[in-house]
Amino acid sequence: MIQNLSPEEIVRRESLDKLRQKGIDPFPAAEFIVTSNAAAILGNYEEGKEVIIVGRLLNIRDMGKASFAHIQDSTGKIQVYINIDSICPGEDKSFYKEVVKHLLHFGDFVGITGKLFTTRMGEISVHADALVLLAKSVKPLPVVKTDKDGQIHDAFTDPELRYRMRYVDLVVNEKVRETFVTRTKIVNAMREFFNAKGYLEVDTPVLQPIPGGATARPFTTHHNALDVPMYLRIANELYLKRLIVGGFDGVYEFSRNFRNEGMDRTHNPEFTVMEIYVAYKDYLWMMDFTEEMLRHVCTKALGTTSVNFGEKTIDFGKPFERVSMTEAILRYTGFDITGKNETELSAFCKSIGIEVNESMGKGKLIDEIFGAKCEGNFIQPTFITDYPVEMSPLCKRHRSNPELTERFELMINGKEVANAYSELNDPIDQRARFEEQLKLQQRGDDEAMFIDQDFLRALEYGMPPTSGMGIGVDRLVMFLTNNEAIQEVLFFPQMRPEKFETGPDTGDFIAIGIPEIWAEHVIRAGYDTLEKLKSAKPTAIHQTLNGYRKKNKLEIPAVQLEDVQMWVS
RNA sequence: GAUCUCGUAGCUCAGCUGGUAGAGCAAUACACUUUUAAUGUAUGGGUCCUGGGUUCGAGUCCCAGCGGGAUCACCA
């Protein structure tokens, strides 16, 4: 198979051989011992200190008998000064003149031994005494430069390329690396918070025979040995509750969920939700707990509870406002949903321009009103409480109003981030609610819940009063890292599979008698299929190929017209 | 799924009413021993996303496809 290489790639590949001829392995195997890194040097500068550092060589500035470059390691960038007399102390200056100046490239991994100093321009740098090539880069990275005002030039910004080649994005865009480091800090802070309270981190099945715990379309697959359909989980709620039945006081899981639905800047087919269930608690407790947890996460991961998101500042430090669904709708529409029936709600929806259809029950209608008129207004963290019973089939009825449930959602910047219940633990009610869902399904709701008989059986054995909460980790990370797209907080967001141009195979060409050394060049010269070759005049092919040979200075025998005639006959 | 929009050198992007493809950076070569978006001189580099169509002539206009982005719908 032929790989199409750009001129720069060819230069870099050729440098591999030149290095080997000099006895330098471009991909050495041995461990390289490191004593420092960019952040340590910059954070604790000691003039003249000897260091050994590693990283990618960036932005090489050749000044004749000396060169400057930056080395990028996982902690940041540090300047390196490579002086011909320091790096080649003896008579033989060929290492600097040939290797450093011509065979090293932007993006190569190198190890540097040297002493710390400060340049005339005032930049802390490493004065190199030795340089070891650790790995060649044969494909040039995008060149992104930052000037003295911090302005970024020629930024690598194309989202398609950035998401498909995250490895390049991470090398070249410092902000991207920071986002992912912060993501991990956020997750660690949550874990630390839960562990400190004595709750148990658990793993439950990703591959499930019944996709329960949420209303969503699952991905389906098939288990061969059992010969049954299987689903990738859409939620882990029902499994965690089984564990509460089993006697744990508190369990949580960072759950990778999969939903076979639309994709856009806030939805990826797989995403992460942290769910936690704590026995003997209710949703009021869970609100306090969630608030405290988020404050802990902000402080630990960001060092502040005041977070910038776009033009807005979100304050996690102040107590979160708590507004019931009814109050929220009253506040933003002037309409009181209390005691209204389906017909009245439907009429109100139409009056404010919300499309309604037959499949919508009371819960759905209320949800539509909230989504259209209220949701976007809650910029600061706000708990919306007491949702209608129809839209919460796994949630306990409200202690003071059976039409409502003990549920809250946490809204941040007008988006739902967390969802929590006083969990329904009455198995009789739970069965009835599942049956309600089935009816909705029959009315046309294509994502009503499946009935999980085993889960009902578990509840029949008795589940203590429990509060559960789920928080969208990706969304939370988006808010805390000031990113507007979920793709920015997932290392490898889902994209349509990339098509790679696979060049024609030289085998077919060799088979008709073309010499092996010529086959590749015949293709590169434009005859990339046998049909093209055979439909061309032999004299034209002959001239084209020898012209190509001359242009590319190929040191292979010229093609004879008789050969060409033989190939195409 | 619908609508709009984009696809030109390794990267970032120009390219007007259709007339033989451009810049900066990167690369290659030379000069320069504390530069920093280093500088100066020279050189090379293109399937203008793909396939059709209109035209004497298409990067440019039309149609279809592929891929991306934005908005909307659904969902978290």
XYZ file of C-alpha atoms (C1' of nucleotides) in Angstrom:
645
model
C 0.000 0.000 0.000
C 1.261 3.441 -0.874
C 1.204 6.237 1.662
C 1.051 9.719 0.241
C 3.671 11.812 1.983
C 4.108 15.545 1.971
C 7.569 16.942 1.192
C 8.081 17.699 4.876
C 7.275 14.132 5.821
C 9.728 12.849 3.256
C 12.465 15.068 4.696
C 11.792 13.737 8.162
C 11.797 10.132 7.002
C 15.076 10.664 5.229
C 16.548 12.050 8.431
C 15.930 8.661 10.078
C 18.448 6.981 7.802
C 20.932 9.820 8.096
C 20.773 9.530 11.872
C 21.275 5.769 11.740
C 24.292 6.266 9.497
C 25.749 8.421 12.275
C 25.058 5.677 14.795
C 22.108 7.504 16.330
C 19.016 5.383 16.898
C 15.988 7.609 16.204
C 13.857 5.397 18.466
C 16.120 4.177 21.277
C 14.815 1.636 23.767
C 16.663 2.507 26.954
C 15.136 4.258 29.939
C 16.146 7.899 30.199
C 16.636 9.164 33.742
C 15.107 12.580 34.389
C 15.862 14.871 37.325
C 13.602 17.844 36.736
C 10.828 19.332 34.630
C 9.654 22.658 33.281
C 7.373 23.536 36.170
C 9.966 22.597 38.795
C 12.642 24.710 37.103
C 10.411 27.746 36.697
C 8.959 27.385 40.180
C 12.259 26.904 41.964
C 15.021 28.519 39.935
C 18.606 28.037 41.066
C 21.283 29.617 38.885
C 23.751 27.021 37.637
C 21.809 24.019 38.875
C 22.401 20.872 36.826
C 19.219 19.306 35.431
C 18.183 16.510 33.113
C 14.885 17.152 31.389
C 12.886 15.592 28.599
C 10.153 16.643 26.244
C 9.178 17.629 22.779
C 11.342 20.085 20.959
C 9.244 23.068 19.910
C 9.986 26.220 17.981
C 13.687 25.792 17.205
C 15.419 29.114 16.563
C 18.726 28.550 14.847
C 21.210 31.410 15.279
C 24.223 29.982 13.572
C 26.560 28.598 16.190
C 23.818 28.499 18.794
C 20.162 27.642 18.823
C 17.230 28.260 21.089
C 14.266 25.979 21.405
C 11.533 25.240 23.853
C 11.078 21.843 25.411
C 7.520 20.914 26.265
C 6.938 18.304 28.925
C 3.803 17.366 30.814
C 4.269 20.302 33.187
C 4.827 23.060 30.650
C 7.539 24.628 28.535
C 11.096 25.553 29.283
C 13.607 27.209 26.996
C 16.788 25.391 26.065
C 19.942 27.075 24.770
C 22.147 24.866 22.632
C 25.574 26.305 22.008
C 27.998 24.676 19.579
C 30.954 24.773 21.985
C 28.993 23.481 24.961
C 27.381 20.628 23.116
C 30.562 19.776 21.167
C 33.394 20.652 23.572
C 36.119 18.977 21.455
C 37.372 19.604 17.927
C 34.566 17.681 16.278
C 31.611 20.021 15.834
C 29.661 17.688 13.557
C 27.035 16.776 16.153
C 25.881 20.375 16.327
C 26.374 21.209 12.654
C 24.746 18.094 11.283
C 22.489 16.559 13.888
C 21.190 19.550 15.851
C 20.903 21.884 12.871
C 19.639 19.478 10.245
C 18.364 16.222 11.631
C 16.310 17.401 14.590
C 12.816 18.620 13.949
C 10.035 20.437 15.627
C 8.121 17.794 17.608
C 10.998 15.391 18.278
C 11.381 14.022 21.792
C 14.773 14.798 23.276
C 16.545 14.592 26.597
C 18.652 17.568 27.667
C 21.384 17.673 30.295
C 22.370 21.192 31.226
C 22.649 24.028 33.712
C 20.077 26.652 34.577
C 20.674 30.263 33.596
C 18.747 33.362 32.659
C 19.093 34.904 29.203
C 19.628 38.574 28.494
C 15.946 38.746 27.719
C 15.275 37.478 31.222
C 13.934 34.039 30.381
C 14.884 31.110 32.595
C 16.568 28.550 30.374
C 18.638 25.399 30.343
C 22.127 25.730 28.876
C 22.540 22.339 27.211
C 25.679 20.274 27.741
C 24.237 17.198 26.101
C 21.275 16.366 23.943
C 19.914 12.872 23.359
C 17.340 12.070 20.724
C 14.608 9.977 22.376
C 12.089 9.669 19.547
C 11.752 11.224 16.113
C 8.513 12.781 14.958
C 8.063 12.018 11.279
C 4.904 14.034 10.858
C 5.025 17.798 11.445
C 2.772 19.167 14.155
C 0.733 22.300 13.472
C 2.888 25.297 14.332
C 1.177 27.481 16.884
C 3.052 30.529 18.117
C 2.375 32.797 21.033
C 3.788 36.320 20.939
C 4.949 38.429 23.861
C 1.455 39.816 24.408
C 0.125 36.295 24.760
C -1.574 36.506 21.352
C -1.824 33.097 19.694
C -0.966 32.984 16.021
C -2.036 30.313 13.554
C -4.009 28.533 16.252
C -4.987 24.942 15.593
C -8.719 25.485 15.886
C -10.585 23.294 13.407
C -12.892 21.261 15.683
C -12.951 18.312 13.354
C -9.185 17.969 13.309
C -8.901 18.753 17.010
C -11.427 16.099 18.058
C -10.242 13.453 15.630
C -6.580 14.020 16.492
C -6.823 14.870 20.159
C -3.187 13.862 20.605
C -2.211 16.799 18.397
C -4.700 19.105 20.088
C -3.209 18.258 23.473
C 0.335 18.908 22.321
C -0.429 22.206 20.706
C -3.229 23.746 22.760
C -2.276 24.231 26.363
C -5.818 25.174 27.391
C -7.067 21.807 26.212
C -4.611 19.980 28.410
C -5.654 22.127 31.382
C -9.317 21.307 30.789
C -8.658 17.584 31.036
C -6.458 17.923 34.091
C -9.246 19.901 35.745
C -11.744 17.239 34.730
C -9.766 14.635 36.619
C -9.404 16.938 39.616
C -13.168 17.398 39.681
C -13.788 13.653 39.618
C -11.141 13.059 42.257
C -12.643 15.745 44.498
C -16.079 14.125 44.258
C -14.669 10.706 45.031
C -12.733 12.076 47.977
C -15.869 13.767 49.320
C -17.936 10.583 49.133
C -15.205 8.357 50.527
C -14.702 10.690 53.485
C -18.373 10.115 54.352
C -17.871 6.366 54.215
C -19.838 5.689 51.035
C -18.719 2.791 48.881
C -17.657 3.172 45.265
C -19.064 0.254 43.262
C -19.193 -1.138 39.741
C -22.438 -2.344 38.216
C -23.069 -3.881 34.799
C -22.656 -1.852 31.655
C -24.092 -4.729 29.658
C -27.682 -5.159 30.784
C -30.524 -7.466 29.750
C -33.053 -4.695 30.496
C -31.997 -1.083 30.036
C -33.640 0.573 33.018
C -33.405 3.570 35.285
C -34.088 6.220 32.673
C -36.173 6.916 29.641
C -33.922 6.759 26.608
C -33.221 4.697 23.530
C -30.501 2.140 24.227
C -27.786 0.691 22.058
C -28.533 -2.953 21.437
C -26.140 -5.833 21.045
C -26.275 -9.584 21.273
C -24.682 -12.140 23.548
C -23.722 -15.167 21.471
C -23.326 -17.842 24.158
C -26.642 -17.001 25.820
C -28.237 -16.094 22.489
C -30.085 -13.152 24.015
C -30.236 -9.452 23.195
C -28.221 -7.186 25.472
C -28.230 -3.437 25.943
C -25.577 -0.943 26.914
C -26.752 0.772 30.061
C -28.693 4.018 29.842
C -28.423 4.418 33.637
C -27.263 2.454 36.651
C -29.954 3.571 39.088
C -31.782 0.272 39.442
C -28.577 -1.624 40.187
C -27.436 0.835 42.848
C -30.811 0.603 44.567
C -30.494 -3.172 44.618
C -27.267 -2.628 46.542
C -29.110 -0.456 49.070
C -31.586 -3.326 49.422
C -28.533 -5.504 50.006
C -27.596 -3.479 53.055
C -25.040 -0.840 52.093
C -25.628 2.580 53.660
C -24.260 4.515 50.742
C -23.076 3.506 47.283
C -21.934 5.526 44.319
C -20.620 4.918 40.837
C -19.183 6.970 38.039
C -21.291 5.443 35.348
C -20.538 5.581 31.656
C -23.977 5.599 30.087
C -24.895 5.065 26.449
C -27.897 6.535 24.702
C -28.722 6.027 21.077
C -30.012 9.519 20.445
C -29.045 12.783 18.827
C -25.553 14.212 18.974
C -24.769 17.877 19.330
C -22.622 20.171 21.454
C -24.310 18.993 24.654
C -24.900 15.330 23.798
C -22.472 12.512 23.097
C -23.641 8.902 22.669
C -21.613 7.914 25.719
C -21.378 10.183 28.705
C -20.635 9.979 32.393
C -23.066 10.322 35.248
C -22.130 10.029 38.894
C -24.968 8.465 40.826
C -25.076 8.156 44.588
C -27.667 6.510 46.863
C -27.709 7.017 50.617
C -29.995 5.076 52.941
C -32.180 6.715 55.598
C -31.958 10.110 53.881
C -34.458 12.174 51.910
C -34.214 14.668 49.080
C -34.011 17.626 51.469
C -30.872 16.131 52.982
C -29.594 15.428 49.493
C -29.951 19.097 48.525
C -27.684 20.141 51.373
C -25.316 17.308 50.541
C -25.152 18.222 46.840
C -24.533 21.852 47.640
C -21.750 21.003 50.052
C -20.240 18.551 47.592
C -20.157 21.097 44.767
C -18.542 23.671 47.015
C -15.896 21.104 47.927
C -15.332 20.242 44.262
C -14.948 23.890 43.216
C -12.545 24.630 46.021
C -10.460 21.514 45.424
C -10.381 21.533 41.650
C -10.460 25.259 40.897
C -9.412 26.897 44.135
C -12.495 29.139 44.089
C -16.274 28.907 44.310
C -16.744 31.723 41.831
C -16.645 30.321 38.320
C -16.613 32.209 35.032
C -18.738 30.763 32.282
C -18.708 32.814 29.103
C -19.890 36.281 30.073
C -21.393 35.056 33.324
C -20.016 34.394 36.747
C -21.538 31.454 38.565
C -21.297 31.555 42.322
C -21.195 28.212 44.102
C -20.318 29.886 47.377
C -23.717 31.339 48.229
C -26.591 29.093 49.363
C -28.377 27.764 46.281
C -31.874 29.085 45.699
C -34.670 26.507 46.052
C -37.758 26.972 43.895
C -40.586 24.516 43.406
C -41.670 23.635 39.890
C -45.028 25.298 40.571
C -43.402 28.514 41.799
C -40.979 28.558 38.885
C -43.803 28.353 36.351
C -45.827 30.921 38.233
C -42.813 33.240 38.343
C -42.043 33.148 34.629
C -45.505 32.660 33.082
C -47.944 33.948 35.707
C -49.806 30.647 35.353
C -50.559 28.470 38.381
C -50.462 24.775 37.508
C -51.845 23.722 40.880
C -54.874 21.461 40.415
C -54.970 21.896 36.634
C -56.048 18.918 34.521
C -54.559 17.734 31.252
C -56.990 19.708 29.084
C -56.291 22.947 30.928
C -52.543 22.452 30.772
C -52.718 21.576 27.109
C -54.723 24.719 26.390
C -52.218 26.841 28.289
C -49.331 25.311 26.342
C -51.015 26.216 23.071
C -51.661 29.749 24.324
C -47.946 30.336 24.868
C -46.895 28.729 21.598
C -45.852 25.267 22.749
C -46.743 22.491 20.351
C -48.695 19.704 21.999
C -49.743 16.265 20.833
C -51.780 13.284 21.926
C -48.884 11.437 23.523
C -48.302 14.149 26.115
C -49.563 13.469 29.608
C -49.803 15.998 32.419
C -46.188 15.550 33.451
C -44.870 16.026 29.956
C -46.973 19.169 29.467
C -45.661 20.715 32.677
C -42.148 19.766 31.698
C -42.629 21.484 28.336
C -43.795 24.695 30.008
C -40.844 24.620 32.356
C -38.417 23.880 29.545
C -39.737 26.633 27.307
C -40.265 29.437 29.802
C -38.349 28.804 33.004
C -35.272 26.609 32.608
C -33.101 29.158 30.843
C -33.573 31.743 33.580
C -31.779 29.837 36.300
C -28.206 30.900 35.759
C -26.963 30.654 39.337
C -27.141 27.186 40.900
C -30.809 26.632 41.716
C -32.683 23.604 42.997
C -36.004 23.121 41.240
C -38.145 20.922 43.473
C -41.360 18.914 43.607
C -41.951 17.635 40.093
C -45.301 16.195 38.960
C -45.655 12.486 39.625
C -46.139 11.539 35.947
C -42.633 12.549 34.977
C -40.872 10.796 37.847
C -41.705 7.093 37.849
C -38.924 6.111 40.259
C -39.519 8.878 42.780
C -41.458 8.872 46.028
C -44.688 10.847 46.171
C -44.443 14.144 47.979
C -45.164 13.779 51.691
C -47.725 16.600 51.529
C -49.125 16.354 47.983
C -49.632 13.027 46.155
C -49.722 14.772 42.758
C -46.082 15.738 43.230
C -42.859 13.895 43.954
C -39.951 14.488 46.275
C -37.563 15.363 43.526
C -35.150 18.128 42.700
C -33.068 19.065 39.748
C -30.087 21.344 40.013
C -30.047 23.995 37.315
C -26.841 25.817 36.420
C -26.652 28.328 33.604
C -30.142 27.330 32.510
C -29.222 23.661 32.129
C -30.034 20.616 34.179
C -26.929 19.321 35.914
C -28.185 17.056 38.686
C -31.355 15.137 39.425
C -32.319 13.629 42.765
C -35.167 11.884 44.538
C -36.444 10.575 47.750
C -36.385 7.150 46.136
C -39.616 5.288 45.689
C -39.392 2.184 47.872
C -43.038 1.068 47.888
C -42.950 -1.961 45.556
C -46.700 -1.845 44.950
C -46.597 1.813 43.901
C -43.459 1.179 41.859
C -45.171 -1.584 39.887
C -48.136 0.676 39.221
C -45.843 3.473 38.028
C -44.078 1.156 35.609
C -47.473 0.171 34.279
C -48.293 3.865 33.788
C -45.125 4.116 31.735
C -46.317 1.219 29.604
C -49.528 3.105 28.903
C -47.535 6.163 27.877
C -45.584 3.922 25.567
C -48.811 2.758 23.997
C -49.818 6.399 23.495
C -46.704 6.833 21.384
C -43.893 7.747 23.761
C -41.117 5.716 22.171
C -38.849 5.792 25.182
C -41.077 4.775 28.067
C -39.443 2.495 30.605
C -39.153 -1.251 30.449
C -40.490 -3.142 33.444
C -37.649 -4.644 35.414
C -39.228 -7.552 37.323
C -36.090 -8.349 39.259
C -35.834 -4.778 40.470
C -39.442 -4.966 41.710
C -38.627 -8.217 43.476
C -35.704 -6.508 45.194
C -37.982 -3.716 46.403
C -40.424 -6.321 47.721
C -37.702 -7.543 50.058
C -37.599 -3.996 51.399
C -35.467 -0.968 50.664
C -34.843 1.541 53.446
C -35.871 5.123 52.814
C -33.159 6.348 50.491
C -32.213 9.457 48.662
C -30.415 9.213 45.355
C -28.749 11.807 43.195
C -27.256 11.731 39.725
C -24.998 14.419 38.364
C -23.889 14.809 34.772
C -20.140 14.781 35.087
C -19.498 16.035 31.570
C -21.884 18.943 31.972
C -20.483 19.850 35.356
C -16.992 19.806 33.873
C -18.205 22.030 31.032
C -19.401 24.646 33.494
C -16.347 24.461 35.684
C -13.903 24.690 32.776
C -15.797 27.306 30.780
C -16.471 25.107 27.771
C -19.665 25.338 25.733
C -19.375 21.959 24.026
C -19.345 18.483 25.548
C -16.797 17.563 22.874
C -14.351 19.874 24.635
C -14.473 17.872 27.861
C -14.356 14.371 26.361
C -10.984 13.194 25.157
C -12.451 11.333 22.215
C -15.931 12.573 21.388
C -17.879 10.337 19.064
C -17.601 11.290 15.401
C -18.446 9.668 12.139
C -15.633 7.198 11.434
C -12.923 8.771 9.372
C -12.292 7.464 5.897
C -8.657 6.903 5.171
C -7.516 7.147 1.603
C -5.960 3.799 0.953
C -3.726 4.063 -2.025
C -3.682 1.425 -4.735
C -1.665 -1.676 -4.118
C 1.531 -2.116 -6.058
C 0.905 -5.873 -6.256
C -1.465 -5.614 -9.237
C 1.100 -3.584 -11.121
C 3.940 -5.962 -10.409
C 1.706 -8.817 -11.574
C 1.565 -7.432 -15.143
C 5.353 -7.314 -15.336
C 6.222 -3.849 -13.982
C 9.506 -4.056 -12.051
C 9.053 -3.775 -8.308
C 11.155 -0.610 -8.056
C 8.976 1.081 -10.688
C 5.511 0.003 -9.499
C 5.152 2.719 -6.862
C 6.359 5.421 -9.248
C 3.957 4.339 -11.968
C 1.132 4.934 -9.504
C 2.531 8.238 -8.280
C 2.992 9.418 -11.852
C -0.790 9.273 -12.225
C -1.490 5.751 -13.497
C -3.127 4.697 -10.268
C -5.338 1.988 -11.747
C -4.559 -0.731 -14.256
C -7.427 0.560 -16.418
C -5.845 3.993 -16.647
C -2.529 2.497 -17.551
C -3.936 0.167 -20.193
C -6.094 2.829 -21.817
C -3.106 5.169 -22.271
C -0.786 5.089 -25.272
C 2.446 3.207 -24.540
C 4.484 6.098 -25.954
C 2.741 8.539 -23.613
C 3.338 6.272 -20.621
C 6.964 5.891 -21.597
C 7.486 9.644 -21.764
C 5.524 10.375 -18.591
C 7.433 7.836 -16.522
C 10.854 8.923 -17.688
C 9.863 12.547 -17.191
C 8.786 11.634 -13.668
C 12.102 9.845 -13.135
C 14.023 12.913 -14.169
C 11.913 15.374 -12.163
C 12.231 13.317 -8.981
C 15.874 12.427 -9.628
C 15.160 8.723 -9.234
C 18.262 6.589 -9.269
C 16.622 3.666 -11.002
C 16.945 2.469 -14.609
C 14.887 4.397 -17.166
C 11.868 2.652 -18.653
C 12.140 1.303 -22.213
C 9.251 1.633 -24.648
C 9.304 -2.140 -25.277
C 8.753 -2.722 -21.550
C 5.709 -0.474 -21.545
C 4.284 -2.229 -24.601
C 4.722 -5.529 -22.816
C 2.912 -4.297 -19.677
C -0.171 -3.023 -21.449
C -0.470 -5.806 -24.021
C -33.940 14.160 10.875
C -34.625 19.671 8.838
C -32.387 24.404 7.491
C -28.117 27.459 6.811
C -22.944 27.410 6.048
C -17.885 25.816 5.179
C -14.142 22.412 2.611
C -7.775 26.026 -1.400
C -0.011 24.130 0.528
C 1.902 20.613 6.726
C -0.946 24.881 9.806
C -3.884 29.656 9.677
C -6.272 31.867 5.776
C -6.832 35.336 0.892
C -8.518 34.412 -4.044
C -13.947 40.248 -6.768
C -18.533 40.079 -12.111
C -15.599 32.736 -14.506
C -9.596 33.941 -17.704
C -2.919 29.678 -16.511
C -3.367 29.159 -8.048
C -1.563 33.430 -3.511
C 0.285 35.251 1.630
C 2.218 34.384 6.563
C 4.083 30.540 9.391
C 6.350 25.593 8.691
C 10.032 22.955 5.241
C 14.883 23.035 2.329
C 19.756 25.791 1.609
C 23.051 29.737 3.236
C 24.480 33.687 7.024
C 24.338 34.886 12.198
C 27.291 32.235 19.762
C 21.864 34.958 25.004
C 17.189 34.687 20.694
C 12.006 34.595 21.613
C 5.872 35.255 16.816
C 14.287 35.779 16.227
C 16.149 38.112 11.637
C 18.053 38.406 6.432
C 18.631 36.059 1.427
C 17.248 32.163 -1.864
C 14.417 27.612 -3.153
C 10.785 23.847 -3.277
C 5.793 22.623 -2.063
C -1.326 22.171 -4.619
C -6.233 15.806 -6.821
C -8.539 23.966 -4.967
C -13.157 17.524 -0.727
C -15.273 13.847 -4.676
C -18.238 13.026 -9.123
C -21.203 15.076 -12.848
C -23.075 19.517 -15.624
C -22.991 24.643 -17.997
C -18.952 27.138 -20.744
C -14.020 28.274 -25.662
C -12.467 28.220 -20.434
C -14.635 26.449 -13.533
C -11.114 27.154 -7.139
C -15.200 30.564 -8.637
C -21.696 29.132 -11.476
C -25.414 24.667 -11.227
C -26.642 19.472 -9.472
C -25.462 15.177 -6.553
C -22.416 12.933 -2.912
C -18.794 12.872 1.300
C -17.005 15.374 5.694
C -17.270 19.446 9.301
C -19.604 23.557 11.867
C -23.968 26.476 13.414
C -29.281 26.708 14.353
C -33.729 23.764 15.271
C -36.235 19.134 16.840
C -35.332 14.787 20.564
C -32.436 13.749 24.768
C -28.801 14.439 29.848
